[in-house]
Amino acid sequence: MTNRVALREWTTDDAADAYAVYGAGEVARWLTPAMDQVIDEAAMRSMLRSWAADQPTLTPPYGRWALTRRSDGQVIGGLSLRPLPPYKEDIEIAWQLAPGYWGQGYATEAARALAGWAFTQGASELFAVIRPGNARATAMARRIGMEWTGESDKYYDLHLQVYRLRPDDLVAAPRQD
């Protein structure tokens, strides 16, 4: 994927590392209602089992992947491409990183690479929907080249800020890796 990070499919063996991401309050507070905070490692293992079972049935570019650091294989976060409700006509790109890895550019590198791959799979645009006040996610969207398109109540029955990425935006964005 990049010199520093790689994506791979989730396995149930990732439960402890995934829980460090999705169980962290400072991450989970921004995920609902798309995903609730995971309450413990057993619940995370169950969720990973479900994600792993679903992955082979998804048509590219859709999927959920573990984000790993190439230097040691450590799972440091997760990325996904999924259809946005309610009509499933827009593709959401989402990223979550364990708080201990924030500020090191890993998510930016991975999201740019995943977006580039999604465009080779036929996606014409990707969206990030961000709760007002989530400054980290807003900054991340801008780092990967996303353009703010406004606010909407269309997705998840919430008032959200909407960012869009098209192939030309990805090419024009300054690289972070």
PDB file of C-alpha atoms in Angstrom:
ATOM      1  CA  MET A   1       0.000   0.000   0.000  1.00  0.00           C
ATOM      2  CA  THR A   2       2.650   2.573   1.078  1.00  0.00           C
ATOM      3  CA  ASN A   3       6.165   2.260   2.460  1.00  0.00           C
ATOM      4  CA  ARG A   4       4.849   2.573   6.031  1.00  0.00           C
ATOM      5  CA  VAL A   5       1.363   1.030   6.072  1.00  0.00           C
ATOM      6  CA  ALA A   6      -0.622  -1.839   4.592  1.00  0.00           C
ATOM      7  CA  LEU A   7      -4.238  -2.963   4.624  1.00  0.00           C
ATOM      8  CA  ARG A   8      -5.328  -6.544   5.116  1.00  0.00           C
ATOM      9  CA  GLU A   9      -8.512  -8.366   5.974  1.00  0.00           C
ATOM     10  CA  TRP A  10      -9.544  -8.489   9.631  1.00  0.00           C
ATOM     11  CA  THR A  11      -9.319 -11.760  11.575  1.00  0.00           C
ATOM     12  CA  THR A  12     -10.616 -12.666  15.024  1.00  0.00           C
ATOM     13  CA  ASP A  13      -6.979 -12.756  16.183  1.00  0.00           C
ATOM     14  CA  ASP A  14      -7.028  -8.945  15.825  1.00  0.00           C
ATOM     15  CA  ALA A  15      -9.584  -8.517  18.629  1.00  0.00           C
ATOM     16  CA  ALA A  16      -7.242  -6.899  21.179  1.00  0.00           C
ATOM     17  CA  ASP A  17      -5.753  -4.455  18.679  1.00  0.00           C
ATOM     18  CA  ALA A  18      -9.147  -3.683  17.127  1.00  0.00           C
ATOM     19  CA  TYR A  19     -10.591  -3.072  20.582  1.00  0.00           C
ATOM     20  CA  ALA A  20      -7.819  -0.501  21.172  1.00  0.00           C
ATOM     21  CA  VAL A  21      -9.341   1.364  18.213  1.00  0.00           C
ATOM     22  CA  TYR A  22     -13.100   0.809  18.343  1.00  0.00           C
ATOM     23  CA  GLY A  23     -13.282   0.540  22.118  1.00  0.00           C
ATOM     24  CA  ALA A  24     -11.488   3.850  22.674  1.00  0.00           C
ATOM     25  CA  GLY A  25     -13.989   6.477  23.807  1.00  0.00           C
ATOM     26  CA  GLU A  26     -12.273   9.266  21.892  1.00  0.00           C
ATOM     27  CA  VAL A  27     -12.737   7.259  18.669  1.00  0.00           C
ATOM     28  CA  ALA A  28     -16.149   5.699  19.305  1.00  0.00           C
ATOM     29  CA  ARG A  29     -17.878   8.949  20.254  1.00  0.00           C
ATOM     30  CA  TRP A  30     -17.784   9.986  16.602  1.00  0.00           C
ATOM     31  CA  LEU A  31     -18.913   6.645  15.115  1.00  0.00           C
ATOM     32  CA  THR A  32     -22.517   6.275  16.256  1.00  0.00           C
ATOM     33  CA  PRO A  33     -24.996   5.510  14.809  1.00  0.00           C
ATOM     34  CA  ALA A  34     -22.932   3.855  12.044  1.00  0.00           C
ATOM     35  CA  MET A  35     -21.210   1.831  14.757  1.00  0.00           C
ATOM     36  CA  ASP A  36     -21.519   1.770  18.523  1.00  0.00           C
ATOM     37  CA  GLN A  37     -18.579   1.757  20.883  1.00  0.00           C
ATOM     38  CA  VAL A  38     -17.398  -1.794  21.392  1.00  0.00           C
ATOM     39  CA  ILE A  39     -17.806  -2.724  25.063  1.00  0.00           C
ATOM     40  CA  ASP A  40     -15.120  -5.389  25.416  1.00  0.00           C
ATOM     41  CA  GLU A  41     -12.705  -7.641  23.567  1.00  0.00           C
ATOM     42  CA  ALA A  42     -15.269 -10.468  23.250  1.00  0.00           C
ATOM     43  CA  ALA A  43     -17.725  -8.122  21.525  1.00  0.00           C
ATOM     44  CA  MET A  44     -14.911  -6.946  19.252  1.00  0.00           C
ATOM     45  CA  ARG A  45     -14.063 -10.547  18.348  1.00  0.00           C
ATOM     46  CA  SER A  46     -17.714 -11.151  17.433  1.00  0.00           C
ATOM     47  CA  MET A  47     -17.775  -8.037  15.270  1.00  0.00           C
ATOM     48  CA  LEU A  48     -14.538  -9.067  13.540  1.00  0.00           C
ATOM     49  CA  ARG A  49     -16.027 -12.504  12.853  1.00  0.00           C
ATOM     50  CA  SER A  50     -18.965 -10.792  11.151  1.00  0.00           C
ATOM     51  CA  TRP A  51     -16.710  -8.456   9.151  1.00  0.00           C
ATOM     52  CA  ALA A  52     -14.524 -11.367   8.023  1.00  0.00           C
ATOM     53  CA  ALA A  53     -17.575 -13.380   6.938  1.00  0.00           C
ATOM     54  CA  ASP A  54     -18.995 -10.419   4.990  1.00  0.00           C
ATOM     55  CA  GLN A  55     -15.761  -9.405   3.242  1.00  0.00           C
ATOM     56  CA  PRO A  56     -15.764 -12.075   0.485  1.00  0.00           C
ATOM     57  CA  THR A  57     -19.377 -11.214  -0.404  1.00  0.00           C
ATOM     58  CA  LEU A  58     -18.694  -7.507  -0.976  1.00  0.00           C
ATOM     59  CA  THR A  59     -18.237  -6.131  -4.469  1.00  0.00           C
ATOM     60  CA  PRO A  60     -15.112  -3.980  -4.829  1.00  0.00           C
ATOM     61  CA  PRO A  61     -14.476  -1.327  -3.822  1.00  0.00           C
ATOM     62  CA  TYR A  62     -16.529  -2.109  -0.683  1.00  0.00           C
ATOM     63  CA  GLY A  63     -14.860  -3.616   2.351  1.00  0.00           C
ATOM     64  CA  ARG A  64     -13.352  -3.228   5.811  1.00  0.00           C
ATOM     65  CA  TRP A  65      -9.641  -3.613   6.400  1.00  0.00           C
ATOM     66  CA  ALA A  66      -7.162  -3.649   9.252  1.00  0.00           C
ATOM     67  CA  LEU A  67      -4.525  -0.932   8.945  1.00  0.00           C
ATOM     68  CA  THR A  68      -1.097  -2.276   9.844  1.00  0.00           C
ATOM     69  CA  ARG A  69       2.317  -0.733  10.217  1.00  0.00           C
ATOM     70  CA  ARG A  70       4.723  -2.375   7.769  1.00  0.00           C
ATOM     71  CA  SER A  71       7.718  -2.147  10.106  1.00  0.00           C
ATOM     72  CA  ASP A  72       6.262  -4.601  12.633  1.00  0.00           C
ATOM     73  CA  GLY A  73       2.807  -5.709  11.407  1.00  0.00           C
ATOM     74  CA  GLN A  74       1.094  -3.941  14.303  1.00  0.00           C
ATOM     75  CA  VAL A  75      -2.611  -3.257  13.748  1.00  0.00           C
ATOM     76  CA  ILE A  76      -3.000   0.481  14.333  1.00  0.00           C
ATOM     77  CA  GLY A  77      -6.458   1.165  12.925  1.00  0.00           C
ATOM     78  CA  GLY A  78      -9.073   0.328  10.354  1.00  0.00           C
ATOM     79  CA  LEU A  79     -10.375   1.699   7.069  1.00  0.00           C
ATOM     80  CA  SER A  80     -13.560   0.971   5.208  1.00  0.00           C
ATOM     81  CA  LEU A  81     -15.447   1.721   2.044  1.00  0.00           C
ATOM     82  CA  ARG A  82     -19.180   1.171   2.399  1.00  0.00           C
ATOM     83  CA  PRO A  83     -22.450   2.312   0.881  1.00  0.00           C
ATOM     84  CA  LEU A  84     -23.964   5.281   2.679  1.00  0.00           C
ATOM     85  CA  PRO A  85     -27.561   5.074   3.856  1.00  0.00           C
ATOM     86  CA  PRO A  86     -30.317   5.681   3.100  1.00  0.00           C
ATOM     87  CA  TYR A  87     -30.082   4.972  -0.634  1.00  0.00           C
ATOM     88  CA  LYS A  88     -26.676   3.264  -0.793  1.00  0.00           C
ATOM     89  CA  GLU A  89     -25.771   5.282  -3.901  1.00  0.00           C
ATOM     90  CA  ASP A  90     -22.808   7.113  -2.328  1.00  0.00           C
ATOM     91  CA  ILE A  91     -19.602   5.442  -1.116  1.00  0.00           C
ATOM     92  CA  GLU A  92     -18.275   6.401   2.305  1.00  0.00           C
ATOM     93  CA  ILE A  93     -14.594   6.242   3.081  1.00  0.00           C
ATOM     94  CA  ALA A  94     -14.003   5.948   6.801  1.00  0.00           C
ATOM     95  CA  TRP A  95     -10.872   5.697   8.902  1.00  0.00           C
ATOM     96  CA  GLN A  96     -10.270   4.991  12.560  1.00  0.00           C
ATOM     97  CA  LEU A  97      -6.907   4.965  14.268  1.00  0.00           C
ATOM     98  CA  ALA A  98      -5.926   3.904  17.774  1.00  0.00           C
ATOM     99  CA  PRO A  99      -5.262   7.131  19.719  1.00  0.00           C
ATOM    100  CA  GLY A 100      -1.659   6.145  20.400  1.00  0.00           C
ATOM    101  CA  TYR A 101      -0.927   6.433  16.666  1.00  0.00           C
ATOM    102  CA  TRP A 102      -2.584   9.799  16.005  1.00  0.00           C
ATOM    103  CA  GLY A 103      -0.509  12.573  14.464  1.00  0.00           C
ATOM    104  CA  GLN A 104       1.980  10.364  12.615  1.00  0.00           C
ATOM    105  CA  GLY A 105       0.441  10.489   9.125  1.00  0.00           C
ATOM    106  CA  TYR A 106      -0.569   6.820   8.997  1.00  0.00           C
ATOM    107  CA  ALA A 107      -4.272   7.446   8.375  1.00  0.00           C
ATOM    108  CA  THR A 108      -3.571  10.024   5.678  1.00  0.00           C
ATOM    109  CA  GLU A 109      -1.272   7.661   3.786  1.00  0.00           C
ATOM    110  CA  ALA A 110      -3.672   4.758   4.057  1.00  0.00           C
ATOM    111  CA  ALA A 111      -6.776   6.746   3.106  1.00  0.00           C
ATOM    112  CA  ARG A 112      -5.063   8.251   0.055  1.00  0.00           C
ATOM    113  CA  ALA A 113      -3.910   4.811  -1.089  1.00  0.00           C
ATOM    114  CA  LEU A 114      -7.321   3.210  -0.465  1.00  0.00           C
ATOM    115  CA  ALA A 115      -9.076   6.026  -2.316  1.00  0.00           C
ATOM    116  CA  GLY A 116      -6.707   5.612  -5.251  1.00  0.00           C
ATOM    117  CA  TRP A 117      -7.492   1.901  -5.360  1.00  0.00           C
ATOM    118  CA  ALA A 118     -11.259   2.588  -5.102  1.00  0.00           C
ATOM    119  CA  PHE A 119     -11.031   4.815  -8.163  1.00  0.00           C
ATOM    120  CA  THR A 120      -9.382   1.981 -10.120  1.00  0.00           C
ATOM    121  CA  GLN A 121     -12.351  -0.208  -9.115  1.00  0.00           C
ATOM    122  CA  GLY A 122     -14.888   2.111 -10.726  1.00  0.00           C
ATOM    123  CA  ALA A 123     -15.721   4.537  -7.911  1.00  0.00           C
ATOM    124  CA  SER A 124     -16.162   8.036  -9.308  1.00  0.00           C
ATOM    125  CA  GLU A 125     -16.300   9.800  -5.945  1.00  0.00           C
ATOM    126  CA  LEU A 126     -16.004   9.023  -2.247  1.00  0.00           C
ATOM    127  CA  PHE A 127     -17.620  10.772   0.690  1.00  0.00           C
ATOM    128  CA  ALA A 128     -16.717  11.323   4.314  1.00  0.00           C
ATOM    129  CA  VAL A 129     -19.555  12.326   6.619  1.00  0.00           C
ATOM    130  CA  ILE A 130     -18.334  14.047   9.754  1.00  0.00           C
ATOM    131  CA  ARG A 131     -20.127  15.199  12.859  1.00  0.00           C
ATOM    132  CA  PRO A 132     -19.808  18.926  13.520  1.00  0.00           C
ATOM    133  CA  GLY A 133     -17.044  19.462  16.054  1.00  0.00           C
ATOM    134  CA  ASN A 134     -14.870  16.544  14.948  1.00  0.00           C
ATOM    135  CA  ALA A 135     -11.876  18.709  14.085  1.00  0.00           C
ATOM    136  CA  ARG A 136      -9.510  15.742  13.648  1.00  0.00           C
ATOM    137  CA  ALA A 137     -11.714  14.115  11.007  1.00  0.00           C
ATOM    138  CA  THR A 138     -12.210  17.426   9.220  1.00  0.00           C
ATOM    139  CA  ALA A 139      -8.454  18.020   9.083  1.00  0.00           C
ATOM    140  CA  MET A 140      -7.903  14.467   7.862  1.00  0.00           C
ATOM    141  CA  ALA A 141     -10.486  14.857   5.086  1.00  0.00           C
ATOM    142  CA  ARG A 142      -8.722  17.993   3.899  1.00  0.00           C
ATOM    143  CA  ARG A 143      -5.275  16.327   4.054  1.00  0.00           C
ATOM    144  CA  ILE A 144      -6.366  13.622   1.650  1.00  0.00           C
ATOM    145  CA  GLY A 145      -7.772  16.225  -0.730  1.00  0.00           C
ATOM    146  CA  MET A 146     -11.471  16.074   0.105  1.00  0.00           C
ATOM    147  CA  GLU A 147     -13.635  19.087  -0.649  1.00  0.00           C
ATOM    148  CA  TRP A 148     -16.299  20.293   1.774  1.00  0.00           C
ATOM    149  CA  THR A 149     -19.647  20.164  -0.023  1.00  0.00           C
ATOM    150  CA  GLY A 150     -21.859  21.429   2.800  1.00  0.00           C
ATOM    151  CA  GLU A 151     -23.986  20.061   5.589  1.00  0.00           C
ATOM    152  CA  SER A 152     -26.728  17.507   5.181  1.00  0.00           C
ATOM    153  CA  ASP A 153     -29.292  15.473   7.100  1.00  0.00           C
ATOM    154  CA  LYS A 154     -29.322  12.819   4.362  1.00  0.00           C
ATOM    155  CA  TYR A 155     -27.013  10.277   5.979  1.00  0.00           C
ATOM    156  CA  TYR A 156     -27.645   8.323   9.195  1.00  0.00           C
ATOM    157  CA  ASP A 157     -30.512  10.711  10.096  1.00  0.00           C
ATOM    158  CA  LEU A 158     -27.930  13.123  11.516  1.00  0.00           C
ATOM    159  CA  HIS A 159     -26.849  16.647  10.669  1.00  0.00           C
ATOM    160  CA  LEU A 160     -23.368  16.022   9.228  1.00  0.00           C
ATOM    161  CA  GLN A 161     -20.642  17.820   7.350  1.00  0.00           C
ATOM    162  CA  VAL A 162     -20.069  16.197   3.972  1.00  0.00           C
ATOM    163  CA  TYR A 163     -16.716  15.979   2.211  1.00  0.00           C
ATOM    164  CA  ARG A 164     -16.216  14.585  -1.291  1.00  0.00           C
ATOM    165  CA  LEU A 165     -13.162  13.205  -3.054  1.00  0.00           C
ATOM    166  CA  ARG A 166     -12.892  12.722  -6.796  1.00  0.00           C
ATOM    167  CA  PRO A 167      -9.887  11.269  -8.641  1.00  0.00           C
ATOM    168  CA  ASP A 168      -8.581  14.696  -9.684  1.00  0.00           C
ATOM    169  CA  ASP A 169      -8.804  15.907  -6.057  1.00  0.00           C
ATOM    170  CA  LEU A 170      -6.647  13.006  -4.925  1.00  0.00           C
ATOM    171  CA  VAL A 171      -3.993  13.778  -7.529  1.00  0.00           C
ATOM    172  CA  ALA A 172      -3.981  17.502  -6.629  1.00  0.00           C
ATOM    173  CA  ALA A 173      -3.719  16.992  -2.843  1.00  0.00           C
ATOM    174  CA  PRO A 174      -0.231  17.371  -1.364  1.00  0.00           C
ATOM    175  CA  ARG A 175       1.247  14.008  -0.416  1.00  0.00           C
ATOM    176  CA  GLN A 176       1.852  13.347   3.270  1.00  0.00           C
ATOM    177  CA  ASP A 177       4.087  10.254   3.022  1.00  0.00           C
TER     178      ASP A 177
END
